[in-house]
PDB file of C-alpha atoms in Angstrom:
ATOM      1  CA  MET A   1     -67.989  25.780  11.220  1.00 85.00           C
ATOM      2  CA  SER A   2     -65.262  27.529   9.276  1.00 91.00           C
ATOM      3  CA  PHE A   3     -64.851  27.157   5.501  1.00 89.00           C
ATOM      4  CA  LYS A   4     -61.615  25.210   6.005  1.00 88.00           C
ATOM      5  CA  ALA A   5     -63.189  22.771   8.477  1.00 90.00           C
ATOM      6  CA  SER A   6     -66.186  22.281   6.238  1.00 92.00           C
ATOM      7  CA  THR A   7     -64.026  21.677   3.138  1.00 89.00           C
ATOM      8  CA  LEU A   8     -61.818  19.191   4.999  1.00 90.00           C
ATOM      9  CA  GLU A   9     -64.872  17.325   6.293  1.00 93.00           C
ATOM     10  CA  GLN A  10     -66.343  17.097   2.808  1.00 93.00           C
ATOM     11  CA  LEU A  11     -63.067  16.081   1.195  1.00 91.00           C
ATOM     12  CA  ALA A  12     -62.532  13.407   3.856  1.00 91.00           C
ATOM     13  CA  ALA A  13     -66.057  11.985   3.337  1.00 93.00           C
ATOM     14  CA  GLN A  14     -65.457  11.863  -0.384  1.00 92.00           C
ATOM     15  CA  LEU A  15     -62.088  10.191   0.081  1.00 88.00           C
ATOM     16  CA  GLN A  16     -63.546   7.603   2.437  1.00 88.00           C
ATOM     17  CA  ALA A  17     -66.223   6.811  -0.085  1.00 90.00           C
ATOM     18  CA  GLU A  18     -63.606   6.432  -2.863  1.00 86.00           C
ATOM     19  CA  LEU A  19     -61.439   4.141  -0.700  1.00 81.00           C
ATOM     20  CA  LYS A  20     -64.464   1.989   0.149  1.00 84.00           C
ATOM     21  CA  ALA A  21     -65.651   1.841  -3.506  1.00 86.00           C
ATOM     22  CA  ARG A  22     -62.137   0.732  -4.566  1.00 82.00           C
ATOM     23  CA  ASN A  23     -61.948  -1.893  -1.842  1.00 82.00           C
ATOM     24  CA  VAL A  24     -58.778  -0.322  -0.381  1.00 76.00           C
ATOM     25  CA  SER A  25     -58.195  -2.179   2.872  1.00 76.00           C
ATOM     26  CA  LEU A  26     -56.900   0.249   5.472  1.00 76.00           C
ATOM     27  CA  ARG A  27     -56.616  -0.251   9.211  1.00 76.00           C
ATOM     28  CA  TYR A  28     -57.610   3.380   9.940  1.00 80.00           C
ATOM     29  CA  PRO A  29     -59.647   4.603   6.907  1.00 82.00           C
ATOM     30  CA  GLY A  30     -61.098   7.643   8.701  1.00 85.00           C
ATOM     31  CA  PRO A  31     -57.796   9.171   9.863  1.00 84.00           C
ATOM     32  CA  ILE A  32     -56.173   8.326   6.484  1.00 82.00           C
ATOM     33  CA  ALA A  33     -58.967  10.112   4.640  1.00 85.00           C
ATOM     34  CA  HIS A  34     -58.692  13.112   6.935  1.00 87.00           C
ATOM     35  CA  HIS A  35     -54.932  13.357   6.417  1.00 84.00           C
ATOM     36  CA  PHE A  36     -55.381  13.120   2.654  1.00 85.00           C
ATOM     37  CA  ALA A  37     -58.047  15.806   2.844  1.00 89.00           C
ATOM     38  CA  ALA A  38     -55.621  18.140   4.699  1.00 88.00           C
ATOM     39  CA  PHE A  39     -52.884  17.335   2.172  1.00 83.00           C
ATOM     40  CA  ILE A  40     -55.131  18.124  -0.828  1.00 85.00           C
ATOM     41  CA  TYR A  41     -56.460  21.318   0.887  1.00 88.00           C
ATOM     42  CA  SER A  42     -52.968  22.578   1.595  1.00 84.00           C
ATOM     43  CA  PHE A  43     -51.984  21.853  -2.037  1.00 80.00           C
ATOM     44  CA  LEU A  44     -54.959  23.824  -3.312  1.00 83.00           C
ATOM     45  CA  MET A  45     -54.301  26.724  -0.948  1.00 84.00           C
ATOM     46  CA  VAL A  46     -50.701  26.962  -2.195  1.00 77.00           C
ATOM     47  CA  VAL A  47     -51.881  27.152  -5.775  1.00 76.00           C
ATOM     48  CA  ALA A  48     -54.605  29.632  -4.930  1.00 80.00           C
ATOM     49  CA  ASP A  49     -52.260  31.856  -2.851  1.00 78.00           C
ATOM     50  CA  GLU A  50     -49.532  31.924  -5.527  1.00 70.00           C
ATOM     51  CA  GLY A  51     -51.984  32.407  -8.387  1.00 70.00           C
ATOM     52  CA  PRO A  52     -50.429  32.246 -11.869  1.00 70.00           C
ATOM     53  CA  ASP A  53     -46.971  32.971 -10.337  1.00 73.00           C
ATOM     54  CA  TYR A  54     -46.760  29.769  -8.343  1.00 70.00           C
ATOM     55  CA  ASP A  55     -43.426  28.034  -8.158  1.00 75.00           C
ATOM     56  CA  GLU A  56     -43.528  24.995 -10.357  1.00 79.00           C
ATOM     57  CA  ARG A  57     -40.852  23.239  -8.258  1.00 84.00           C
ATOM     58  CA  LEU A  58     -43.123  23.540  -5.212  1.00 77.00           C
ATOM     59  CA  ILE A  59     -46.002  21.968  -7.086  1.00 76.00           C
ATOM     60  CA  GLU A  60     -43.710  19.184  -8.394  1.00 83.00           C
ATOM     61  CA  ASN A  61     -42.500  18.538  -4.869  1.00 83.00           C
ATOM     62  CA  GLN A  62     -46.114  18.275  -3.612  1.00 78.00           C
ATOM     63  CA  PHE A  63     -46.937  15.859  -6.427  1.00 79.00           C
ATOM     64  CA  ASP A  64     -43.913  13.754  -5.419  1.00 86.00           C
ATOM     65  CA  GLU A  65     -45.293  13.751  -1.851  1.00 81.00           C
ATOM     66  CA  PHE A  66     -48.662  12.551  -3.114  1.00 75.00           C
ATOM     67  CA  LYS A  67     -46.968   9.737  -5.023  1.00 79.00           C
ATOM     68  CA  ARG A  68     -44.992   8.671  -1.935  1.00 82.00           C
ATOM     69  CA  VAL A  69     -48.100   8.561   0.241  1.00 75.00           C
ATOM     70  CA  PHE A  70     -50.092   6.634  -2.319  1.00 69.00           C
ATOM     71  CA  ASN A  71     -47.198   4.111  -2.652  1.00 73.00           C
ATOM     72  CA  ILE A  72     -47.224   3.660   1.163  1.00 74.00           C
ATOM     73  CA  LEU A  73     -50.978   3.108   1.111  1.00 67.00           C
ATOM     74  CA  ASN A  74     -50.590   0.508  -1.616  1.00 63.00           C
ATOM     75  CA  ASN A  75     -48.006  -1.415   0.457  1.00 66.00           C
ATOM     76  CA  PRO A  76     -49.944  -3.379   3.080  1.00 57.00           C
ATOM     77  CA  ASP A  77     -46.836  -3.756   5.228  1.00 63.00           C
ATOM     78  CA  CYS A  78     -46.715   0.002   5.788  1.00 55.00           C
ATOM     79  CA  VAL A  79     -50.321   0.521   6.888  1.00 47.00           C
TER      80      VAL A  79
END
């Protein structure tokens, strides 16, 4: 198994555990956790690739995307 696949699997497992512990009711908790894991992994890879010269606007845009996804998950009509 590759580093990326292993990391995504571990992140997804942690996210599923967090969602369960917080009693977040989702129709598809597994796929949601895997999508979040991929989202977080891609965010970390951008920061790692860019190093100290990363584009702050890119990071701000990714945080905005995180917020939008969390808002969708918090709206039961969207999930």
